[in-house]
PDB file of C-alpha atoms and ligand atoms in Angstrom:
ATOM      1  CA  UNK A   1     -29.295   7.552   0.684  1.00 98.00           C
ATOM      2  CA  UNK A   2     -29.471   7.820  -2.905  1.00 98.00           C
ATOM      3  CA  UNK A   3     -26.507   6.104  -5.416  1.00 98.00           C
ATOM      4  CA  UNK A   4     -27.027   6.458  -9.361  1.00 98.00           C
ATOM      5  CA  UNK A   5     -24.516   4.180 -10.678  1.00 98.00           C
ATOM      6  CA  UNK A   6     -23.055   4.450 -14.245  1.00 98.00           C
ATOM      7  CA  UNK A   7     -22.542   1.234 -16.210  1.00 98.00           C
ATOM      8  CA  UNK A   8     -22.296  -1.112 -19.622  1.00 97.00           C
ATOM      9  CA  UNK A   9     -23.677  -3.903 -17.975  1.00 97.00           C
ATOM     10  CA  UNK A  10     -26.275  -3.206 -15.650  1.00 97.00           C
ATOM     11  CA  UNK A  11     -27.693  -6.599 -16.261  1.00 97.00           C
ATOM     12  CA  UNK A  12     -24.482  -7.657 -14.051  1.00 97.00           C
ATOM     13  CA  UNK A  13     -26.630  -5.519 -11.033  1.00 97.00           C
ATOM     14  CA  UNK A  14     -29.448  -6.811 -11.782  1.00 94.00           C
ATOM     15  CA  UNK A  15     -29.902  -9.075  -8.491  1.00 95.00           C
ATOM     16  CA  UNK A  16     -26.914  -8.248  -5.878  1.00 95.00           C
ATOM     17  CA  UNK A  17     -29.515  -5.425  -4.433  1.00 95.00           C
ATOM     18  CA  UNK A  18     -32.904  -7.139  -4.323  1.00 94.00           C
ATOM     19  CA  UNK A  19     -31.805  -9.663  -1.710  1.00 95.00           C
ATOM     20  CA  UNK A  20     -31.307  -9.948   2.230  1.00 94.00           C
ATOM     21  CA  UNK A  21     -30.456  -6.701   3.628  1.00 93.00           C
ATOM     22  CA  UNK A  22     -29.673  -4.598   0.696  1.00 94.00           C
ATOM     23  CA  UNK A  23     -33.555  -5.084  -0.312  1.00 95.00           C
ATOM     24  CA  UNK A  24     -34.921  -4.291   3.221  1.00 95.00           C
ATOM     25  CA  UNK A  25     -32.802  -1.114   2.872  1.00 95.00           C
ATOM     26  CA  UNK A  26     -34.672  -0.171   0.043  1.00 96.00           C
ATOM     27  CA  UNK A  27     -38.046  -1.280   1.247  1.00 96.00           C
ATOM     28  CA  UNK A  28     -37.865   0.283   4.434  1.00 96.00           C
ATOM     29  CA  UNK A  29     -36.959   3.882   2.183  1.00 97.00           C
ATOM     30  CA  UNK A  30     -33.789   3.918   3.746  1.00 97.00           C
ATOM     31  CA  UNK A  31     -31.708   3.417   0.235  1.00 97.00           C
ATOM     32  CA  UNK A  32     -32.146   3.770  -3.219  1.00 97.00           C
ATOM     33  CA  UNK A  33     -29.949   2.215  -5.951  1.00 97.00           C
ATOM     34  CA  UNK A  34     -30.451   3.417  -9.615  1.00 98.00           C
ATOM     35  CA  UNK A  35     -28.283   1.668 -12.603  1.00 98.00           C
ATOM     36  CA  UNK A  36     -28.160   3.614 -15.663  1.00 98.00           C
ATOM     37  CA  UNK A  37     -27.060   2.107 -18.681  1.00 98.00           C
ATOM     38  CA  UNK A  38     -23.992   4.656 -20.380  1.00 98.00           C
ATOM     39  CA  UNK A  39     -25.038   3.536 -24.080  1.00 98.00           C
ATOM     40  CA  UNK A  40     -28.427   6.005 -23.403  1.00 98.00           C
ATOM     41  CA  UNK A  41     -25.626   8.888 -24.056  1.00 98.00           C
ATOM     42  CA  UNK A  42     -24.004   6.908 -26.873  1.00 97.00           C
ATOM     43  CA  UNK A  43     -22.543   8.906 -29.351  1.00 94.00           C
ATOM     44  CA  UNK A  44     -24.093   7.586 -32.452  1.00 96.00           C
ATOM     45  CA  UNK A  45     -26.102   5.347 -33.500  1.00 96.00           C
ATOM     46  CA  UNK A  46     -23.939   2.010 -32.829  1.00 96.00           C
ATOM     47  CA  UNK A  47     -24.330   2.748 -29.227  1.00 97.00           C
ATOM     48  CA  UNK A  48     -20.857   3.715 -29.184  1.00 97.00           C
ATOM     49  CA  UNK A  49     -18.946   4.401 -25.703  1.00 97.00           C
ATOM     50  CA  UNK A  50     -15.698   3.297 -26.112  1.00 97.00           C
ATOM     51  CA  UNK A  51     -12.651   3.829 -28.736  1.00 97.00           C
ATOM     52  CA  UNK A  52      -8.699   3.436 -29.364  1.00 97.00           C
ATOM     53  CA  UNK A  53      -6.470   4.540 -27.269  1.00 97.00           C
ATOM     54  CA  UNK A  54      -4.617   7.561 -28.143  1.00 97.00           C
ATOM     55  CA  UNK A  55      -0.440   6.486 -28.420  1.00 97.00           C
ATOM     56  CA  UNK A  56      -1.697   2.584 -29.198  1.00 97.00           C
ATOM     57  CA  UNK A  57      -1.771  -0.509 -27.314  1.00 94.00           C
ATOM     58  CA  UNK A  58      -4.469  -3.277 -26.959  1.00 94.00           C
ATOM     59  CA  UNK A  59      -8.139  -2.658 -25.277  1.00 93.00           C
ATOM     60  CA  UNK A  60     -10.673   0.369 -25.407  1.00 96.00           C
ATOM     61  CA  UNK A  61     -11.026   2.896 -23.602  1.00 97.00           C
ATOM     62  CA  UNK A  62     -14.321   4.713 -22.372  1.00 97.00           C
ATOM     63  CA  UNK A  63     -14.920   7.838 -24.310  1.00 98.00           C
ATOM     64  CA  UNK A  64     -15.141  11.286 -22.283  1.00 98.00           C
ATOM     65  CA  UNK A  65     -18.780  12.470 -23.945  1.00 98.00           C
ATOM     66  CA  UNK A  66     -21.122   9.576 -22.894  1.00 98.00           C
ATOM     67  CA  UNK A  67     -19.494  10.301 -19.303  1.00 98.00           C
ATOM     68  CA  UNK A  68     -19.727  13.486 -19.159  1.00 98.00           C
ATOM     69  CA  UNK A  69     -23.268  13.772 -20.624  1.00 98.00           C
ATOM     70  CA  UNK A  70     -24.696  10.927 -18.260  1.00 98.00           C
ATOM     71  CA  UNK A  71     -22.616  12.849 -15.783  1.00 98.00           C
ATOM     72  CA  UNK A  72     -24.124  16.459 -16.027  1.00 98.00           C
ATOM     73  CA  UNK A  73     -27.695  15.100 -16.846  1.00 98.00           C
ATOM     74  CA  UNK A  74     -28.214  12.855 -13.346  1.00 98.00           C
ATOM     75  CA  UNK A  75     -26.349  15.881 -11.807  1.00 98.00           C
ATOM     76  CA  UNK A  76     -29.374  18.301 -12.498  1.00 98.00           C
ATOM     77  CA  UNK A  77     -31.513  16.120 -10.625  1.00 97.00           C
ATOM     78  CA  UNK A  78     -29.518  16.103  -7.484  1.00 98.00           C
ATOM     79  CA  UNK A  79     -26.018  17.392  -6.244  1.00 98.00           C
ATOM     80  CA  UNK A  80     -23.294  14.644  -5.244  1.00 98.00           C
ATOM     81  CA  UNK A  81     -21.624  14.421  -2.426  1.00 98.00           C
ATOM     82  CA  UNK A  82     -18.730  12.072  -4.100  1.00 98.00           C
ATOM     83  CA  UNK A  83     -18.773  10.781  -7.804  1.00 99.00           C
ATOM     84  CA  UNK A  84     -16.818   7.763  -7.384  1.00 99.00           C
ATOM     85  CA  UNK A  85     -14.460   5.880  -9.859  1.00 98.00           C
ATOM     86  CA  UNK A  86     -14.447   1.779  -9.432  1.00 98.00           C
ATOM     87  CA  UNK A  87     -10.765   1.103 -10.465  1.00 98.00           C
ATOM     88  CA  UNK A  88      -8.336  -1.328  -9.823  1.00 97.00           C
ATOM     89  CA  UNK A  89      -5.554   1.794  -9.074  1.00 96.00           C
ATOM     90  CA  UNK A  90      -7.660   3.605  -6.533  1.00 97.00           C
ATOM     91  CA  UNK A  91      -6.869   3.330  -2.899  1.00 98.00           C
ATOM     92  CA  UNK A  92      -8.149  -0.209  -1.496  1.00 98.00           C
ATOM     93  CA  UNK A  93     -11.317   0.432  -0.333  1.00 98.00           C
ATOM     94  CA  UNK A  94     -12.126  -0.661   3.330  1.00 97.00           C
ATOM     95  CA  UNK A  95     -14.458  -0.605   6.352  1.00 95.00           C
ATOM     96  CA  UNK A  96     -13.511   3.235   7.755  1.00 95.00           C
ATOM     97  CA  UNK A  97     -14.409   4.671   3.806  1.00 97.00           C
ATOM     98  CA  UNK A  98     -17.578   2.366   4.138  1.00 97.00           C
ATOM     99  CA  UNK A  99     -18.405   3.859   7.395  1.00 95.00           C
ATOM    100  CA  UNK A 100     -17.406   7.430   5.705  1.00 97.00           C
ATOM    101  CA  UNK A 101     -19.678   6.937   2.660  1.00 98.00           C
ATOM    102  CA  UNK A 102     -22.598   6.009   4.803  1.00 96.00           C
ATOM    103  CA  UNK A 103     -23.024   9.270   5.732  1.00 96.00           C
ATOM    104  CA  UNK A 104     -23.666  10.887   2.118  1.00 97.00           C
ATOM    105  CA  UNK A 105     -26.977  11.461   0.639  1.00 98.00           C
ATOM    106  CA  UNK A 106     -25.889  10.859  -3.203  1.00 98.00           C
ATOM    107  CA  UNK A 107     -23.640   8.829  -4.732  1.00 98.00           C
ATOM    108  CA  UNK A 108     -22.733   8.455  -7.986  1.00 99.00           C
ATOM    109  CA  UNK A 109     -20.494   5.521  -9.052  1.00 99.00           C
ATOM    110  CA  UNK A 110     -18.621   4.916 -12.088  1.00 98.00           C
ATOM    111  CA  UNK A 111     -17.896   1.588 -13.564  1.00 98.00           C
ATOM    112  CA  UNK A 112     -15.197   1.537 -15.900  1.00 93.00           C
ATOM    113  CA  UNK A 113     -14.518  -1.158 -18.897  1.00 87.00           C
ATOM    114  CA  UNK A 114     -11.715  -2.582 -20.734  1.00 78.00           C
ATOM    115  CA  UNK A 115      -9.005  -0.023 -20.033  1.00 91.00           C
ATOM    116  CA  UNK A 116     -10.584   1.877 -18.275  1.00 95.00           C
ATOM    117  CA  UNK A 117     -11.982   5.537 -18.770  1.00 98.00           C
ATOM    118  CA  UNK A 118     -10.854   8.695 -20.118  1.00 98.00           C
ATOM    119  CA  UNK A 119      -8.234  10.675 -18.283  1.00 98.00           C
ATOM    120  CA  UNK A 120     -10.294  13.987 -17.887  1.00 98.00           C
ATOM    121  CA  UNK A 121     -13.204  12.455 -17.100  1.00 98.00           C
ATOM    122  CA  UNK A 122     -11.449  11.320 -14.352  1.00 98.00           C
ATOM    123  CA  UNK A 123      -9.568  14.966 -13.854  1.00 98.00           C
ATOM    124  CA  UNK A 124     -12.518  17.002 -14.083  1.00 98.00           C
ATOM    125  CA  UNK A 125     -15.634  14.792 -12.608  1.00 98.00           C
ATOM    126  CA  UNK A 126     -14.866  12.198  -9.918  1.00 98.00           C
ATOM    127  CA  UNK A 127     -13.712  13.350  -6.652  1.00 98.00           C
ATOM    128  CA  UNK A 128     -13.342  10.010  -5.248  1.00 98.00           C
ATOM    129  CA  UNK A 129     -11.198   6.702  -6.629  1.00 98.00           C
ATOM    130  CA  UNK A 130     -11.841   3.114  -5.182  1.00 98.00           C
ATOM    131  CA  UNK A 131     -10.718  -0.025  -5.659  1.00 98.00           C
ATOM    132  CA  UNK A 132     -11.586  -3.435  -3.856  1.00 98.00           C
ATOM    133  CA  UNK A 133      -8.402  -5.564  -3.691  1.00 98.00           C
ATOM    134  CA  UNK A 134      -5.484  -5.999  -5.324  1.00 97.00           C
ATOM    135  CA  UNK A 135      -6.866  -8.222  -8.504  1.00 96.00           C
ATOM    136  CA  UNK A 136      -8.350  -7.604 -11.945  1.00 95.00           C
ATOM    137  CA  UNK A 137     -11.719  -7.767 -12.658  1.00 96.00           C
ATOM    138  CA  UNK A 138     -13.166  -7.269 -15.972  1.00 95.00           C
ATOM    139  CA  UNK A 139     -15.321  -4.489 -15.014  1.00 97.00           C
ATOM    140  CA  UNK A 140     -16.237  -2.330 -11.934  1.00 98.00           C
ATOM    141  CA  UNK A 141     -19.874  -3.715 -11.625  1.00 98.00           C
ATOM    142  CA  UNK A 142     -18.629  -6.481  -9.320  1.00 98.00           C
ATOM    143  CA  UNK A 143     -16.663  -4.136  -7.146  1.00 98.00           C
ATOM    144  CA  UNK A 144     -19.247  -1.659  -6.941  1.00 98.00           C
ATOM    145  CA  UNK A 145     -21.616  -4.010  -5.745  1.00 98.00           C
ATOM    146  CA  UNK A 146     -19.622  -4.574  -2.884  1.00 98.00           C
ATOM    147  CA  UNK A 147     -19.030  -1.147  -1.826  1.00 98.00           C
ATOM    148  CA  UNK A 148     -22.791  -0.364  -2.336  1.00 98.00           C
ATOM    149  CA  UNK A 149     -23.275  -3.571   0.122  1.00 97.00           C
ATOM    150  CA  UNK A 150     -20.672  -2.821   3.097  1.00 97.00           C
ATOM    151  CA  UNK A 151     -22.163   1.012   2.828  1.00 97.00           C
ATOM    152  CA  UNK A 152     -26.046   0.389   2.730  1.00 96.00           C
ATOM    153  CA  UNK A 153     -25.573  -1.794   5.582  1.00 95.00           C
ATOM    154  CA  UNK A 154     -24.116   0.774   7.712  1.00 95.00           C
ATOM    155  CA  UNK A 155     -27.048   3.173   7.004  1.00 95.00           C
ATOM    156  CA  UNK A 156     -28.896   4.593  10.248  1.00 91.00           C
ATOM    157  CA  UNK A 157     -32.253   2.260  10.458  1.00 93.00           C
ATOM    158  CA  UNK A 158     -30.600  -0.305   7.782  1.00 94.00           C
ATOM    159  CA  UNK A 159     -29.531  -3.068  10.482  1.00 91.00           C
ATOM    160  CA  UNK A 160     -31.834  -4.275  13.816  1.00 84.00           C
ATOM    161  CA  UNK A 161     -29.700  -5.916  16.561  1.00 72.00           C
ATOM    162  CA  UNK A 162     -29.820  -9.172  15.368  1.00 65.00           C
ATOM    163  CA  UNK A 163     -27.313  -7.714  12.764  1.00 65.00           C
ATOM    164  CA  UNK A 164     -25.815  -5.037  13.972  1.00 73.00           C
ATOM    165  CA  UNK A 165     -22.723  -3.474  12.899  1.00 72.00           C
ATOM    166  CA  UNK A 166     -21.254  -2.698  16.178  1.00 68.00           C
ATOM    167  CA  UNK A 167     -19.806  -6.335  16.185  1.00 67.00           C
ATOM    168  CA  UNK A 168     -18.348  -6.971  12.908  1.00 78.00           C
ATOM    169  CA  UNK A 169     -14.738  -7.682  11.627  1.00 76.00           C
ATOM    170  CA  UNK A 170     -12.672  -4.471  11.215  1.00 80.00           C
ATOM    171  CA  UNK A 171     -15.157  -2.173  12.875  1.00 76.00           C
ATOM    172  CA  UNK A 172     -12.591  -1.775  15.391  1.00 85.00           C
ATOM    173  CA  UNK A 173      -9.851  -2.929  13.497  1.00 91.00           C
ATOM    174  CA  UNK A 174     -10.226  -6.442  15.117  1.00 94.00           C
ATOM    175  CA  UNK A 175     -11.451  -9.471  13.574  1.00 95.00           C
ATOM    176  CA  UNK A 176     -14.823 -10.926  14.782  1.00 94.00           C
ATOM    177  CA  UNK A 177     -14.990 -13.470  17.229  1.00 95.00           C
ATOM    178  CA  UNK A 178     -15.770 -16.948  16.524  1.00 97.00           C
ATOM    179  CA  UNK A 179     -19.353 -17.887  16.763  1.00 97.00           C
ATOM    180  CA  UNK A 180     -21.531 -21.309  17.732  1.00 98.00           C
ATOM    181  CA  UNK A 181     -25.220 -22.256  17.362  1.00 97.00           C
ATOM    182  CA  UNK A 182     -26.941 -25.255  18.563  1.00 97.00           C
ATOM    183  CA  UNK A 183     -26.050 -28.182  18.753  1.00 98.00           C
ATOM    184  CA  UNK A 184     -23.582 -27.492  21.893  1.00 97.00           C
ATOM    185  CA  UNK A 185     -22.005 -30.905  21.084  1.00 98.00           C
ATOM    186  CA  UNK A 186     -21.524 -31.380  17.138  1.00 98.00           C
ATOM    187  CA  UNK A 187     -20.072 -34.893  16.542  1.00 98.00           C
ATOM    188  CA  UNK A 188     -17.807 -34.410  19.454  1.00 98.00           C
ATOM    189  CA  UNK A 189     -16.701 -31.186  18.926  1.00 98.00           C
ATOM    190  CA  UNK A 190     -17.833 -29.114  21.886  1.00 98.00           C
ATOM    191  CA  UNK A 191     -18.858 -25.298  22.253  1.00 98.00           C
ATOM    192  CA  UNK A 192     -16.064 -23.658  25.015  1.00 98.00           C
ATOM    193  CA  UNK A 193     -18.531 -23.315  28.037  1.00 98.00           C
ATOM    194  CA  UNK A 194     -18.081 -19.969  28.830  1.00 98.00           C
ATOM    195  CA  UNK A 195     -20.663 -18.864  25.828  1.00 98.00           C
ATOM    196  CA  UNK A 196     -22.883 -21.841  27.428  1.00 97.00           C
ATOM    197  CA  UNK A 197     -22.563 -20.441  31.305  1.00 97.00           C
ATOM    198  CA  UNK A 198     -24.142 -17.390  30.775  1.00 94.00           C
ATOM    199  CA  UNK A 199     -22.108 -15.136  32.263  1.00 98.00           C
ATOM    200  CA  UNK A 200     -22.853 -11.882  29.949  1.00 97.00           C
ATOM    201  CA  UNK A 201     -19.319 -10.579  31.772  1.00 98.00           C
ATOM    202  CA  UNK A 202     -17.285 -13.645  30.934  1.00 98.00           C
ATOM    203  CA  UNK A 203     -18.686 -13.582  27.400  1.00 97.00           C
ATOM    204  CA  UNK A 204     -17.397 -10.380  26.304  1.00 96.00           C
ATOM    205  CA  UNK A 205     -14.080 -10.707  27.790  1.00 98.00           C
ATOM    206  CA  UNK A 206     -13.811 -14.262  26.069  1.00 98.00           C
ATOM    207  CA  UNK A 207     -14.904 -13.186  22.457  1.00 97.00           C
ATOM    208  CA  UNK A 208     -12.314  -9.806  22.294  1.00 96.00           C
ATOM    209  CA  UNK A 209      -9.765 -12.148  23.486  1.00 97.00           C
ATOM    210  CA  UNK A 210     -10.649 -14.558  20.884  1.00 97.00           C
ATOM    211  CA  UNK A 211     -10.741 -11.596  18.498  1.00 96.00           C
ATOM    212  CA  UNK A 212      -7.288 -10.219  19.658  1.00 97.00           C
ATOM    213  CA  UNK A 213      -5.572 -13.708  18.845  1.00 98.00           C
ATOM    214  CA  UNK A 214      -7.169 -14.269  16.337  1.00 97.00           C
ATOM    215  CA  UNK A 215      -6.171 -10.686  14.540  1.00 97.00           C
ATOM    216  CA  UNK A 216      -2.537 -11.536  15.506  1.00 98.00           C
ATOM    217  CA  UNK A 217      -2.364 -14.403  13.387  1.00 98.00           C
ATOM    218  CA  UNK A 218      -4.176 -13.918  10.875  1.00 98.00           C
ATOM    219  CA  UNK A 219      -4.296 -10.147  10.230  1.00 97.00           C
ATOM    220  CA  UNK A 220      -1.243  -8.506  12.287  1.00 97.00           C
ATOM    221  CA  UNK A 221      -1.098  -5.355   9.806  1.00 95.00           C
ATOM    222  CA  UNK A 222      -4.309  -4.523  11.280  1.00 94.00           C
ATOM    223  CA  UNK A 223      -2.788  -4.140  14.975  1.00 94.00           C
ATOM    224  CA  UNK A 224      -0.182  -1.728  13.493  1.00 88.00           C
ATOM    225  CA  UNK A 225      -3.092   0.573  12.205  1.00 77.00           C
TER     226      UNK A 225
HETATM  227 CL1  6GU B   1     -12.949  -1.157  -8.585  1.00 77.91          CL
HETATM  228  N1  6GU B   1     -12.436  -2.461 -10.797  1.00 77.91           N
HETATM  229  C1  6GU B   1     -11.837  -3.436 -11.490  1.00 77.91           C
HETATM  230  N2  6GU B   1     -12.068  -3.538 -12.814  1.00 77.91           N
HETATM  231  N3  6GU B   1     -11.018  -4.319 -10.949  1.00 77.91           N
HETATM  232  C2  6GU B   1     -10.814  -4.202  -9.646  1.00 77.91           C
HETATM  233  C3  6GU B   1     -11.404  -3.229  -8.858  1.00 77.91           C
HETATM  234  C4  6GU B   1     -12.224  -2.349  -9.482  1.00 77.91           C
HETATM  235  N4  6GU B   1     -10.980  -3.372  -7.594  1.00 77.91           N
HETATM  236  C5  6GU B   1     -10.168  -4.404  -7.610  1.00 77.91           C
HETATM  237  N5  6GU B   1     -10.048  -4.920  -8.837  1.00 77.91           N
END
């Protein structure tokens, strides 16, 4: 997978990638994440990208040319399958549109600034709007790290079974299980036997139990899905 990702601070994506998974993704050739910085398509000479908006009110917004100029020059070098928006008034993005996104070939996300960005842009390029929770952020660098995260994971190759996918919160619109390492007895707090019987059976049973309850109290809107 390929994702180009628009941005007026790509120092703020500097590091999220090069770490842990997200950089064995890219090692192994499995992912490639690109950050291009929007003043390249600046419209003059001090680098600007963003103006008043139109009717008043306080905060910039992202002007339509630098958009649409970055836009249509990464888009001769390969076709998109969704150009996404980061905004806080997309639909909340969540683990079935991660596991939907890891399926594309080439991304390209849009981080929007202060107010956000121009209406048409959004009318006439991006075919896809997310947002990450219901909060502010100053910019969609942060959120778009995340979604680049919980989608390169879930790339074919990306994950061995030490960290496989198959077990995770949400992926079945359960929470995960609790989970114990050594030691079995930490200052008198002991791990429930059945993960220490080794009953492979048992174990299973015990930890989508654990999940059930522990989705009912903590997360019953899931159960209504
Ligand atoms: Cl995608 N962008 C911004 N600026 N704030 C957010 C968000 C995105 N998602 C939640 N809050």
């Amino acid at each position: 997978m390929h994702i180009d990702i628009i941005t007026v601070v790509p120092e703020l994506l500097d590091s999220p990638f090069g770490h842990s998974i997200m950089k064995r993704a890219q090692e192994k050739g499995l992912l490639t994440v690109a950050c291009h910085n929007l003043r390249k398509w600046a419209i003059n000479k001090h680098m600007q990208v963003d103006d008043y908006q139109f009717g008043g009110g306080a905060g910039m917004v992202m002007m339509p040319e630098p958009l649409a100029n970055a836009i249509d020059e990464l888009q001769t070098d390969r076709k998109y399958d969704q150009i996404i928006y980061m905004t806080p008034d997309g639909p909340r993005f969540n683990q079935q549109r991660a596991n939907q996104l890891s399926m594309m070939e080439n991304l390209l996300i849009i981080c929007g600034h202060y107010k956000g960005i121009d209406e048409r842009i959004r009318q006439q390029y991006v075919t896809m709007e997310i947002s990450i929770g219901d909060y502010v952020l100053s910019g969609g660098e942060l959120a778009a790290a995340v979604v680049v995260d919980a989608v390169g994971r879930l790339i074919p190759g990306v994950l061995n079974d030490e960290t496989s996918a198959l077990f995770d919160s949400f992926q079945d619109n359960l929470l995960a299980p609790p989970v114990y390492t050594r030691p079995a007895d930490f200052r008198g707090s002991k791990v429930p036997e059945i993960l220490t019987q080794g009953d492979p059976k048992k174990v299973e049973e015990w930890r989508y139990e654990q999940s059930l309850q522990r989705t009912r109290e903590r997360r019953p809107d899931l159960l209504d899905e």
